[in-house]
mmCIF file of C-alpha atoms and ligand atoms in Angstrom:
data_model
loop_
_atom_site.group_PDB
_atom_site.id
_atom_site.type_symbol
_atom_site.label_atom_id
_atom_site.label_comp_id
_atom_site.label_asym_id
_atom_site.label_seq_id
_atom_site.Cartn_x
_atom_site.Cartn_y
_atom_site.Cartn_z
ATOM 1 C CA MET G 21 15.869 21.175 -16.059
ATOM 2 C CA SER G 22 15.047 19.449 -12.799
ATOM 3 C CA ALA G 23 12.835 16.398 -12.617
ATOM 4 C CA PRO G 24 9.191 17.045 -11.824
ATOM 5 C CA ALA G 25 8.025 16.292 -8.292
ATOM 6 C CA LYS G 26 6.273 12.995 -7.711
ATOM 7 C CA PRO G 27 2.526 13.317 -7.381
ATOM 8 C CA LYS G 28 1.082 13.184 -3.883
ATOM 9 C CA PRO G 29 -1.751 10.872 -2.888
ATOM 10 C CA VAL G 30 -5.229 12.357 -3.112
ATOM 11 C CA VAL G 31 -6.672 11.743 0.349
ATOM 12 C CA GLN G 32 -10.405 11.407 0.859
ATOM 13 C CA PRO G 33 -11.582 12.228 4.413
ATOM 14 C CA TRP G 34 -12.443 8.585 5.167
ATOM 15 C CA ALA G 35 -8.889 7.518 4.197
ATOM 16 C CA GLU G 36 -7.089 9.923 6.521
ATOM 17 C CA PRO G 37 -6.455 7.272 9.235
ATOM 18 C CA PHE G 38 -4.550 5.164 6.676
ATOM 19 C CA TRP G 39 -2.176 8.028 5.899
ATOM 20 C CA GLU G 40 -1.845 9.128 9.522
ATOM 21 C CA ALA G 41 -0.780 5.584 10.456
ATOM 22 C CA ALA G 42 1.647 5.414 7.540
ATOM 23 C CA ARG G 43 3.264 8.617 8.775
ATOM 24 C CA ARG G 44 3.911 6.730 12.054
ATOM 25 C CA GLN G 45 5.284 3.825 9.968
ATOM 26 C CA GLU G 46 2.310 1.604 10.778
ATOM 27 C CA LEU G 47 0.058 -0.132 8.288
ATOM 28 C CA HIS G 48 -3.602 0.174 9.265
ATOM 29 C CA LEU G 49 -6.569 -1.274 7.395
ATOM 30 C CA GLN G 50 -10.197 -0.357 7.541
ATOM 31 C CA HIS G 51 -12.281 -3.050 9.233
ATOM 32 C CA CYS G 52 -15.999 -3.756 9.099
ATOM 33 C CA GLU G 53 -17.361 -4.058 12.652
ATOM 34 C CA ASP G 54 -20.446 -5.931 11.376
ATOM 35 C CA CYS G 55 -19.068 -8.637 9.023
ATOM 36 C CA HIS G 56 -15.547 -8.543 10.527
ATOM 37 C CA ARG G 57 -13.624 -8.293 7.279
ATOM 38 C CA ALA G 58 -10.685 -6.085 6.371
ATOM 39 C CA ILE G 59 -11.295 -3.471 3.689
ATOM 40 C CA HIS G 60 -8.832 -1.876 1.304
ATOM 41 C CA TYR G 61 -8.916 0.704 -0.280
ATOM 42 C CA PRO G 62 -10.719 2.802 2.366
ATOM 43 C CA ARG G 63 -14.415 3.416 1.715
ATOM 44 C CA VAL G 64 -17.461 4.971 3.346
ATOM 45 C CA ALA G 65 -19.306 1.633 3.424
ATOM 46 C CA CYS G 66 -18.268 -2.018 3.601
ATOM 47 C CA PRO G 67 -18.025 -3.560 0.092
ATOM 48 C CA HIS G 68 -19.209 -6.906 1.526
ATOM 49 C CA CYS G 69 -22.273 -5.955 3.612
ATOM 50 C CA ALA G 70 -22.791 -2.206 2.982
ATOM 51 C CA SER G 71 -22.383 -1.421 6.698
ATOM 52 C CA THR G 72 -21.095 2.018 7.598
ATOM 53 C CA ASN G 73 -19.970 0.686 10.997
ATOM 54 C CA LEU G 74 -16.278 0.757 10.061
ATOM 55 C CA GLY G 75 -13.152 1.025 12.170
ATOM 56 C CA TRP G 76 -9.403 0.735 11.787
ATOM 57 C CA ARG G 77 -6.987 -1.980 12.883
ATOM 58 C CA ARG G 78 -3.256 -2.333 12.615
ATOM 59 C CA ALA G 79 -2.292 -4.863 9.959
ATOM 60 C CA SER G 80 0.500 -7.407 10.262
ATOM 61 C CA GLY G 81 2.354 -5.781 7.377
ATOM 62 C CA ARG G 82 2.963 -9.203 5.846
ATOM 63 C CA GLY G 83 1.641 -10.694 2.654
ATOM 64 C CA THR G 84 2.621 -12.254 -0.628
ATOM 65 C CA ILE G 85 3.154 -10.934 -4.129
ATOM 66 C CA TYR G 86 -0.030 -11.661 -6.080
ATOM 67 C CA SER G 87 1.274 -10.149 -9.321
ATOM 68 C CA PHE G 88 3.891 -7.644 -10.390
ATOM 69 C CA THR G 89 5.486 -5.879 -13.317
ATOM 70 C CA VAL G 90 8.939 -4.400 -13.732
ATOM 71 C CA VAL G 91 8.882 -0.941 -15.270
ATOM 72 C CA GLU G 92 11.938 -0.825 -17.561
ATOM 73 C CA ALA G 93 11.043 2.325 -19.529
ATOM 74 C CA ASN G 94 8.420 5.018 -19.673
ATOM 75 C CA ALA G 95 7.850 8.543 -20.888
ATOM 76 C CA PRO G 96 9.833 11.200 -19.020
ATOM 77 C CA SER G 97 8.218 11.681 -15.618
ATOM 78 C CA ALA G 98 9.000 12.034 -11.927
ATOM 79 C CA PHE G 99 9.522 8.276 -11.850
ATOM 80 C CA THR G 100 12.155 8.067 -14.607
ATOM 81 C CA ALA G 101 15.030 8.136 -12.102
ATOM 82 C CA ASP G 102 13.568 5.073 -10.348
ATOM 83 C CA ILE G 103 13.719 2.812 -13.421
ATOM 84 C CA PRO G 104 13.763 -0.135 -13.137
ATOM 85 C CA TYR G 105 11.050 -0.257 -10.472
ATOM 86 C CA VAL G 106 8.464 -2.829 -9.518
ATOM 87 C CA VAL G 107 4.729 -2.222 -9.313
ATOM 88 C CA ALA G 108 2.990 -5.065 -7.516
ATOM 89 C CA ILE G 109 -0.307 -6.204 -6.103
ATOM 90 C CA ILE G 110 0.315 -7.474 -2.582
ATOM 91 C CA ARG G 111 -2.133 -9.943 -1.046
ATOM 92 C CA LEU G 112 -2.054 -9.056 2.649
ATOM 93 C CA GLU G 113 -2.559 -11.604 5.427
ATOM 94 C CA GLU G 114 -5.804 -9.814 6.304
ATOM 95 C CA GLY G 115 -7.283 -10.894 2.942
ATOM 96 C CA VAL G 116 -7.154 -7.634 1.027
ATOM 97 C CA GLN G 117 -4.932 -6.562 -1.836
ATOM 98 C CA MET G 118 -2.801 -3.424 -2.008
ATOM 99 C CA LEU G 119 -1.093 -1.834 -4.999
ATOM 100 C CA SER G 120 2.419 -0.770 -4.099
ATOM 101 C CA ASN G 121 6.082 -1.105 -5.016
ATOM 102 C CA ILE G 122 8.530 -3.873 -4.187
ATOM 103 C CA VAL G 123 11.816 -2.404 -3.015
ATOM 104 C CA GLY G 124 15.097 -3.704 -1.651
ATOM 105 C CA SER G 125 15.455 -6.522 -4.136
ATOM 106 C CA ASP G 126 16.704 -7.189 -7.635
ATOM 107 C CA PRO G 127 13.527 -7.306 -9.759
ATOM 108 C CA ALA G 128 14.902 -10.427 -11.469
ATOM 109 C CA ASP G 129 14.687 -12.280 -8.146
ATOM 110 C CA LEU G 130 10.970 -11.644 -7.615
ATOM 111 C CA MET G 131 8.293 -14.300 -8.027
ATOM 112 C CA CYS G 132 4.557 -14.450 -7.513
ATOM 113 C CA ASP G 133 3.577 -15.836 -4.076
ATOM 114 C CA MET G 134 6.870 -14.600 -2.597
ATOM 115 C CA PRO G 135 6.409 -13.472 1.027
ATOM 116 C CA VAL G 136 6.903 -9.760 1.609
ATOM 117 C CA GLU G 137 6.699 -7.299 4.488
ATOM 118 C CA VAL G 138 5.877 -3.632 4.619
ATOM 119 C CA VAL G 139 8.519 -0.923 4.764
ATOM 120 C CA PHE G 140 7.881 2.792 4.811
ATOM 121 C CA GLU G 141 9.393 5.411 2.528
ATOM 122 C CA PRO G 142 8.820 9.085 3.329
ATOM 123 C CA LEU G 143 7.696 11.050 0.270
ATOM 124 C CA ASP G 144 7.754 14.382 2.116
ATOM 125 C CA GLU G 145 6.758 15.701 5.550
ATOM 126 C CA GLU G 146 3.100 14.983 4.833
ATOM 127 C CA PHE G 147 3.200 11.542 3.231
ATOM 128 C CA THR G 148 4.930 8.265 3.989
ATOM 129 C CA LEU G 149 4.329 5.498 1.466
ATOM 130 C CA PRO G 150 3.896 1.845 2.442
ATOM 131 C CA LYS G 151 6.061 -0.303 0.178
ATOM 132 C CA PHE G 152 7.056 -3.942 0.436
ATOM 133 C CA ARG G 153 10.259 -5.963 0.423
ATOM 134 C CA PRO G 154 10.835 -9.693 0.230
ATOM 135 C CA ILE G 155 11.170 -11.449 3.588
ATOM 136 C CA SER G 156 14.596 -13.059 3.610
HETATM 137 ZN ZN1 LIG V 205 -19.136 -5.648 6.314
#
């Protein structure tokens, strides 16, 4: 029996620019043109000032690990072959947080506040996933 396919992101229309940029291996964040703050996850209105005057800007791709967990075991799933893998909240330089994976490092070497940078992993022809690796 083959492993099940990994689930694909569910893309709301207002989040399409995020995924289009990721396909080009660029990290873009929604930006409020009225209060000038970055927004993540993408929304139809600014969570700070309720403005719908929102745009997109390329992010630096750098941040720090706010928190993380190492998945050592789970029920059989599409992710079983990846064990151990790291699920982390990344605090981006733009001031927003992003849930992602830390890759390219031994999980035992990770620490909170460690600087990381974005890398892109294609899931299929439609989706490329932003992930993060420690900056050496
Ligand atoms: Zn705003």
